[in-house]
Short mmCIF file of C-alpha atoms in Angstrom, two decimals:
data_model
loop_
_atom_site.label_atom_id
_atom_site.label_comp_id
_atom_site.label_asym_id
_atom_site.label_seq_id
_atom_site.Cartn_x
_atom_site.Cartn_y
_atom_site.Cartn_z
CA UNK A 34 137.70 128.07 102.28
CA UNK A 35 135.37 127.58 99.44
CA UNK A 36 137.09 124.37 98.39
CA UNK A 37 136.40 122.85 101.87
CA UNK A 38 133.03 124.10 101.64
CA UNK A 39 132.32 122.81 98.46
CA UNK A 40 134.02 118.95 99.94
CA UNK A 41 131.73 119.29 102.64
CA UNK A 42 128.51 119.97 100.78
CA UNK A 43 130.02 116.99 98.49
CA UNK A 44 130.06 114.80 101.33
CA UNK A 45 126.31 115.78 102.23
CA UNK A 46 125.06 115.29 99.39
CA UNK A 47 126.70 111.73 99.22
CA UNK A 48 125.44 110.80 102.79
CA UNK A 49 121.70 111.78 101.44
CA UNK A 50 122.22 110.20 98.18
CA UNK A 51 123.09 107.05 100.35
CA UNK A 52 119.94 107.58 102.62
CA UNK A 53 117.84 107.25 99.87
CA UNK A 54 119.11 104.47 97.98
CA UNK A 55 118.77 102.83 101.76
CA UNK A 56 115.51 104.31 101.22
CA UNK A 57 114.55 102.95 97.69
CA UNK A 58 116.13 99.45 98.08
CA UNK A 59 114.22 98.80 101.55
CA UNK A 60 110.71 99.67 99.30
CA UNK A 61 111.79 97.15 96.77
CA UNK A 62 112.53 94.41 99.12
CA UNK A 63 109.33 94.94 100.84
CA UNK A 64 107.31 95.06 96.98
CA UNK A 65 109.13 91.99 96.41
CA UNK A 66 107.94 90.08 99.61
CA UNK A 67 104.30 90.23 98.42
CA UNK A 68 104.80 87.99 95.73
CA UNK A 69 106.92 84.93 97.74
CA UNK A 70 107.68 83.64 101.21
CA UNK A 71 111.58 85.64 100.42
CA UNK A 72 114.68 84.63 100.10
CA UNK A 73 115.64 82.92 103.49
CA UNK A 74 118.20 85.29 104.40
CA UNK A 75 118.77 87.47 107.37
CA UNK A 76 114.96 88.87 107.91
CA UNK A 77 113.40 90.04 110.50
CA UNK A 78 111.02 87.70 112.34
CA UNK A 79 108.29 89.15 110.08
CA UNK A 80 110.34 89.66 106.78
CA UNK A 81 108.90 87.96 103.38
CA UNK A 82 105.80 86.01 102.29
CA UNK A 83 102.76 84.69 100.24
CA UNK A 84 101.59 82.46 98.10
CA UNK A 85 101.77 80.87 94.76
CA UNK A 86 98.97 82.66 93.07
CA UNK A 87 100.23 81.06 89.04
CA UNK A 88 97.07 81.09 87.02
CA UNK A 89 98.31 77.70 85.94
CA UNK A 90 98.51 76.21 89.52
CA UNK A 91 95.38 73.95 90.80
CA UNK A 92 94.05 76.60 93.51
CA UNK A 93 92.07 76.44 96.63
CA UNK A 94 91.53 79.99 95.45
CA UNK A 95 92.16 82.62 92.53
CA UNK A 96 95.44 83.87 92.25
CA UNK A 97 93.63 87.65 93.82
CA UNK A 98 92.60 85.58 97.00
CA UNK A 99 96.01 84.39 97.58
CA UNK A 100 97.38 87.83 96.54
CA UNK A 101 94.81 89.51 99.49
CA UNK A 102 96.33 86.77 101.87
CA UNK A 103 99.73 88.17 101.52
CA UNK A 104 101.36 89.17 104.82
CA UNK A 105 104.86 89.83 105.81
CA UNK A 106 106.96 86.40 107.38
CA UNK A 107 109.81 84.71 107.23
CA UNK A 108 112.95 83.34 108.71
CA UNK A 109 111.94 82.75 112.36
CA UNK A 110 116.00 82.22 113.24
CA UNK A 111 117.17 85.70 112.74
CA UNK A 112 121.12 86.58 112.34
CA UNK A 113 121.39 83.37 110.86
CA UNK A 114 124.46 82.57 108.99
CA UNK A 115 123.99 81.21 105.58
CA UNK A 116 126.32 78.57 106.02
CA UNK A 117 123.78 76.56 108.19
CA UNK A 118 121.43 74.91 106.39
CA UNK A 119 118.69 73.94 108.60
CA UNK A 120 117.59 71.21 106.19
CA UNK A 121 121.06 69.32 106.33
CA UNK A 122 121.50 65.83 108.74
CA UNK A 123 125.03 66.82 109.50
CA UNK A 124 124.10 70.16 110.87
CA UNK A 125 121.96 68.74 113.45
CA UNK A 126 124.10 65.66 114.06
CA UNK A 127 126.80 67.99 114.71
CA UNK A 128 124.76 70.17 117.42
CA UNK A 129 123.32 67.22 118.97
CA UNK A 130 126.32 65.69 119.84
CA UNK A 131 127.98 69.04 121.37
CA UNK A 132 124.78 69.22 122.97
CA UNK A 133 125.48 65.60 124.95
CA UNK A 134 123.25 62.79 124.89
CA UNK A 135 121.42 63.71 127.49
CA UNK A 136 120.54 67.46 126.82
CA UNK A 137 116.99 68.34 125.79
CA UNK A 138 115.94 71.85 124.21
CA UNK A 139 112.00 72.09 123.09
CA UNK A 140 111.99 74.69 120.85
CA UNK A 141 109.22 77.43 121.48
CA UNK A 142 108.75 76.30 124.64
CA UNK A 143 107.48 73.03 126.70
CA UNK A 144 104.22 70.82 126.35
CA UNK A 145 102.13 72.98 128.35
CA UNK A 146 102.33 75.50 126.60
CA UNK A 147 100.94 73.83 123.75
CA UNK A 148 98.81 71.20 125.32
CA UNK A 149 95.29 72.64 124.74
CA UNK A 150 95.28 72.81 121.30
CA UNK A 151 96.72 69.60 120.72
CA UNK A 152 93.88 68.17 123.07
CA UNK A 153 91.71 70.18 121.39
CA UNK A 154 92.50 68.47 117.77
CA UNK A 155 91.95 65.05 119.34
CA UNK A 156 88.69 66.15 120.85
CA UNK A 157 87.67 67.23 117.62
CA UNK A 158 89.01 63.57 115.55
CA UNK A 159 87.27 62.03 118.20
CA UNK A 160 90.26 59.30 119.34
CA UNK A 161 91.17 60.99 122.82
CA UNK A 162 94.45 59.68 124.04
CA UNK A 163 94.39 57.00 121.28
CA UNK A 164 94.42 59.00 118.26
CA UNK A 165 98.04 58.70 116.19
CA UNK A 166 100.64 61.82 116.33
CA UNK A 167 103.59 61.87 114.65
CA UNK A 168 105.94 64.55 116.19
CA UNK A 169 107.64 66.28 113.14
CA UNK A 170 111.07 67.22 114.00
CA UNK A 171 111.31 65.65 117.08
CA UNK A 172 114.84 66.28 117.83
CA UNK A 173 116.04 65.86 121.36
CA UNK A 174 112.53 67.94 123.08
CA UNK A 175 110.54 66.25 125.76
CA UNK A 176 107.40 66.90 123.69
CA UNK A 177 106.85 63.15 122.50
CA UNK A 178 107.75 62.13 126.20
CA UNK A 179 105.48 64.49 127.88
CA UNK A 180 102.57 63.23 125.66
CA UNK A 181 103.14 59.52 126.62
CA UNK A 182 103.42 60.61 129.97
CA UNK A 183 99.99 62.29 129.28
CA UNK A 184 98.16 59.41 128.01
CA UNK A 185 98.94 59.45 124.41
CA UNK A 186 99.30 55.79 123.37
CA UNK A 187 99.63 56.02 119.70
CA UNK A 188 103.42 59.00 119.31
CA UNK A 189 105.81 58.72 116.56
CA UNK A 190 108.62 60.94 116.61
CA UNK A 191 110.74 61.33 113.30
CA UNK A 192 113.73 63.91 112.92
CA UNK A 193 116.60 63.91 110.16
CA UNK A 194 119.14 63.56 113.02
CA UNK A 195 120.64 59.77 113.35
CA UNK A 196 122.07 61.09 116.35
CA UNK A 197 118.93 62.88 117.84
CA UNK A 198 116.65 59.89 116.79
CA UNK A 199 119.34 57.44 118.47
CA UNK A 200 119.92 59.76 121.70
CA UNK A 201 116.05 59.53 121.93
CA UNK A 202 115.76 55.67 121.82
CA UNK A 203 118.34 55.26 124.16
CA UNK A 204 116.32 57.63 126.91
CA UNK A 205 112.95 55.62 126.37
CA UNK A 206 113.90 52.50 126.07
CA UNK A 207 112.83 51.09 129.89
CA UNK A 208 110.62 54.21 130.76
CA UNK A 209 108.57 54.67 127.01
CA UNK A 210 109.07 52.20 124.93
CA UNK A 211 105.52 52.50 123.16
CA UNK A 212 107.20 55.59 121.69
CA UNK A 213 108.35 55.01 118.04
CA UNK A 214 111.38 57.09 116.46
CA UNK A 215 112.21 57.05 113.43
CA UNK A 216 115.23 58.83 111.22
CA UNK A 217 113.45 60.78 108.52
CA UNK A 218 113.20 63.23 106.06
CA UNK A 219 110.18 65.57 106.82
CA UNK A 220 110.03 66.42 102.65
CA UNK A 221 110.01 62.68 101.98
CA UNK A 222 108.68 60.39 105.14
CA UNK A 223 108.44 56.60 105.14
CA UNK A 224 104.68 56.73 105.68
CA UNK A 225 101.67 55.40 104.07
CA UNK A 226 99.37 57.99 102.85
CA UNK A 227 96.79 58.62 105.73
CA UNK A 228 98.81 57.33 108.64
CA UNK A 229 98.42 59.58 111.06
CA UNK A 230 95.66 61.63 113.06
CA UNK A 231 97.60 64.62 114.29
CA UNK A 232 101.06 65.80 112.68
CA UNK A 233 103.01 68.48 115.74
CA UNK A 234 105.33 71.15 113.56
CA UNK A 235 106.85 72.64 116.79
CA UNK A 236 109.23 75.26 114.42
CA UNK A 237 110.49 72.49 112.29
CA UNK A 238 107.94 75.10 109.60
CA UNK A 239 110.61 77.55 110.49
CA UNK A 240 113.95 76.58 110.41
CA UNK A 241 113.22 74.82 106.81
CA UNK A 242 111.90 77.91 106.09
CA UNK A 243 115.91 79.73 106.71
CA UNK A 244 117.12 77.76 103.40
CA UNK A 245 118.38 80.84 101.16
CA UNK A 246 117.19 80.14 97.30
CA UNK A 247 114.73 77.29 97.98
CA UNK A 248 112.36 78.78 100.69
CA UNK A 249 109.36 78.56 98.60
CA UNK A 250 110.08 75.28 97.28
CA UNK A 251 110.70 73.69 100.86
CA UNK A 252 107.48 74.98 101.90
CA UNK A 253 105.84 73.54 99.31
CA UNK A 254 107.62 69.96 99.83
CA UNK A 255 106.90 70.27 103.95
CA UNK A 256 103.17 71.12 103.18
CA UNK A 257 102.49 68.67 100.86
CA UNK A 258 104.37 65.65 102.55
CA UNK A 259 102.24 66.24 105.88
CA UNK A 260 98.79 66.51 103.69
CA UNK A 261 99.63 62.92 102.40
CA UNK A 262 100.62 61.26 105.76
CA UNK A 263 97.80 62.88 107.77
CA UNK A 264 94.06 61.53 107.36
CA UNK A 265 91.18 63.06 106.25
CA UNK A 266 89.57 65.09 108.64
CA UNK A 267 93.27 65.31 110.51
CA UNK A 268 94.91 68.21 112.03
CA UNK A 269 98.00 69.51 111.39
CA UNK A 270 99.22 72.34 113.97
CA UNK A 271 101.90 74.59 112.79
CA UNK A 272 103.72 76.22 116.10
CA UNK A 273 105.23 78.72 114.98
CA UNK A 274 107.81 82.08 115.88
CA UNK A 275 107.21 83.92 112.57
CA UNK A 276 103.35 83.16 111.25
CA UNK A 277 104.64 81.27 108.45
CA UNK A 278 101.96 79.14 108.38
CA UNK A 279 99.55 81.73 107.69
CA UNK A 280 101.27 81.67 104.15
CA UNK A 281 102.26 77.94 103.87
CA UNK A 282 98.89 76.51 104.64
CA UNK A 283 96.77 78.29 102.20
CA UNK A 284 99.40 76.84 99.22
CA UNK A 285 97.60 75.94 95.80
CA UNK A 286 98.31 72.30 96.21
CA UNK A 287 96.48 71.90 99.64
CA UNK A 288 93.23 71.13 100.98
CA UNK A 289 93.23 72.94 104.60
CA UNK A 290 90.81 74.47 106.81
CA UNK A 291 92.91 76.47 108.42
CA UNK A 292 92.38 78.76 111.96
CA UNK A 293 95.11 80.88 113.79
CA UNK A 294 95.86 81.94 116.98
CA UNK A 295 98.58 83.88 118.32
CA UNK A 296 99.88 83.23 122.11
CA UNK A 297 101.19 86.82 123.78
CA UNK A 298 104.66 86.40 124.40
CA UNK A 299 107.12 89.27 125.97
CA UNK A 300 109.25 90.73 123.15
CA UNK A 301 108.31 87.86 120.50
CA UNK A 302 105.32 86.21 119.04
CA UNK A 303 104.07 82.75 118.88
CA UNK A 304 101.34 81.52 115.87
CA UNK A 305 99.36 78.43 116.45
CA UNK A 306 97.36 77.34 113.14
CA UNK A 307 95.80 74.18 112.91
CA UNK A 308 94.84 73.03 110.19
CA UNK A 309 92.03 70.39 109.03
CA UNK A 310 92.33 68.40 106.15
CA UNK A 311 89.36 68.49 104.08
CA UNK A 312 88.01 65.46 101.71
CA UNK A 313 89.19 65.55 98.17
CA UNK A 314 93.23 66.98 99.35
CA UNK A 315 94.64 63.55 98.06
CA UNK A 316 93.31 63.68 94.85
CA UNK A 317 94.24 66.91 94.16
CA UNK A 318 97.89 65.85 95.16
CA UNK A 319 97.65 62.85 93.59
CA UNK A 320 96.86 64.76 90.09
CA UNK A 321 99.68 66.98 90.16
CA UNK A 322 98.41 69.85 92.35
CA UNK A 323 102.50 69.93 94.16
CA UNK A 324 104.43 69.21 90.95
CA UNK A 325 102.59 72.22 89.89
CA UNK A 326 103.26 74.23 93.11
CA UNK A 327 106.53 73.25 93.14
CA UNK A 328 107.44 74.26 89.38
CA UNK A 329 106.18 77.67 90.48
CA UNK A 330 107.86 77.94 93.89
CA UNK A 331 111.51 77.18 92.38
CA UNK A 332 110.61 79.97 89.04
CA UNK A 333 109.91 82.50 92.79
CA UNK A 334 113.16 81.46 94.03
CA UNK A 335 114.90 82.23 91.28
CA UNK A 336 113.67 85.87 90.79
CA UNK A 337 114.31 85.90 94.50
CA UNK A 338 117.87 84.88 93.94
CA UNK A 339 118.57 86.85 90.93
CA UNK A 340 117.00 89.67 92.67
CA UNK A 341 119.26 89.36 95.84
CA UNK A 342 122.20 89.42 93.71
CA UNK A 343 121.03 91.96 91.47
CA UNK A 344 120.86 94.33 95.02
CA UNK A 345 123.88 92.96 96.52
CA UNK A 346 125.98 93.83 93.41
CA UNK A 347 124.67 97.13 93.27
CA UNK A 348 125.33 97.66 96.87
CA UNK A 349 128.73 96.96 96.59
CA UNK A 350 129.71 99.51 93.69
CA UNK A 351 128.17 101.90 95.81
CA UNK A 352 130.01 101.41 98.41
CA UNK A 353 133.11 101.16 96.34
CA UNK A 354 132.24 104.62 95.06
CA UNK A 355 132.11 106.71 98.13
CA UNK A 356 132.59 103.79 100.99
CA UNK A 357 132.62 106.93 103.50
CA UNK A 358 129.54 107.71 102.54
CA UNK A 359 127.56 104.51 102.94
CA UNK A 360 128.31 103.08 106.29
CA UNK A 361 124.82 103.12 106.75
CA UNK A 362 124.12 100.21 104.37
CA UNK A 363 126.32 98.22 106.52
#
């Protein structure tokens, strides 16, 4: 009797023990998301965040500011396996052409939804109808149609899909052929600087956001890409599930006035931030404001790597030391 007793406290005492390295680990993941976006994992819709705040980074504010900005986002595609990369041609090729060629999904929802504020950013450029969008991430979505249905005279849509970008200029060649696509890479566009008004990120922010070990860095690339194509004085509107452009948009290496507004949605949350480019963001691109960001995003990425490993290795001789006690991690 007193050697079962003494198993069973055993097994109690394991249990807690494994409650509280639950305990511990969770506090250390959430210490660790103040200091970067995270590591593009499975996360909740509001797991990891902020901002580059490197002394040695050109700033749009001290590295406290961007510290105080910090807020809690992440991977808007939850349950996400890390074999997708969200960044890769072939994945999207691939799902496109399950999909059919004449399947449509608009991500967040349809052009209603967002309609307002994009009239609202060509109210405030001044253009109306005629000012220039490019639709970032276009994919197969109806936005880019709905808008030249609208009015809009002047809609580029660019997506890293061949097939997407193809599907698309089959469906508009008789009924919208003012609309432009264009196979690209949203980190490395085949604009001029300045060429457009009004850049749409309708969750393309979001899924680039999903890349494990290089989330910081691809925000960095996304962010500073649109700053060169859009013109001074442009808008860029971030539609977003996860708020990540409440961390993205205040980056060292950009010039952005930037306002957000979330849209009440049942069980979820949608972010709209739109954000003006202000004089002097070329120059401080131009004089090494993202090689800077980006040398500190990838040194974040690695900690958040080395980190993940560092927990995931621990985790695992855990569970190899008393695996009935720490189903819970699982």
């Amino acid at each position: 009797m007193a050697g079962a007793q003494r198993r069973r406290d055993r097994r109690l005492c394991l249990a807690a023990l494994g409650l509280l390295i639950v305990f511990v680990v969770s506090c250390w993941r959430s210490l660790g998301r103040a200091f970067s976006f995270g590591d593009g994992s499975k996360t909740s819709a509001r797991g990891a965040t902020a901002t580059l705040a490197r002394r040695d980074v050109v700033a749009t504010a001290s590295g406290a500011a961007l510290a105080r900005r910090a807020r809690n986002f992440g991977c808007a595609l939850t349950a996400v396996s890390e074999n997708f990369n969200y960044g890769e041609a072939d994945y999207w090729d691939q799902r496109y052409e399950e999909d059919g060629r004449e399947s449509s999904y608009d991500w967040l929802g349809d052009y209603e939804k967002f309609r307002p504020h994009i009239e609202a950013a060509a109210a405030r450029i001044g253009g109306g109808r005629a000012v220039s969008v490019l639709d970032l991430g276009c994919g197969n979505a109806r936005l880019a149609e709905d808008m030249h249905d609208d009015g809009y005279t002047n809609v580029t849509g660019v997506d890293i899909s061949e097939v997407a970008i193809s599907m698309m200029r089959e469906r508009n060649a008789e009924t919208r052929p003012g609309i432009k696509w264009v196979v690209g890479n949203a980190f490395e566009l085949d604009f001029p600087d300045s060429s457009f008004d009004i850049v749409i990120d309708k969750s393309t922010m979001d899924a680039l956001s999903c890349e494990a070990g290089k989330t910081n860095q691809n925000m960095v690339k996304l962010t500073g890409e649109v700053s060169r194509v859009l013109r001074t004085g442009g808008a860029y509107l971030v539609f977003s599930a996860t708020n990540m452009g409440e961390a993205s948009l205040h980056l060292p290496h950009l010039m952005f006035d930037v306002k957000h507004e979330d849209i009440p949605m049942p069980f979820s949350q949608l972010t709209v931030s739109t954000a003006v480019k202000q004089p002097g963001a070329d120059a401080r691109l131009l004089f090494g404001g993202k090689e800077k960001a980006l040398e500190a995003a990838e040194h974040f990425d690695r900690q958040l790597a080395e980190g993940r490993r560092q927990r995931e290795e621990a985790e695992k001789r855990l569970k190899e030391t008393a695996p009935a006690s720490f189903d819970v991690l699982d």
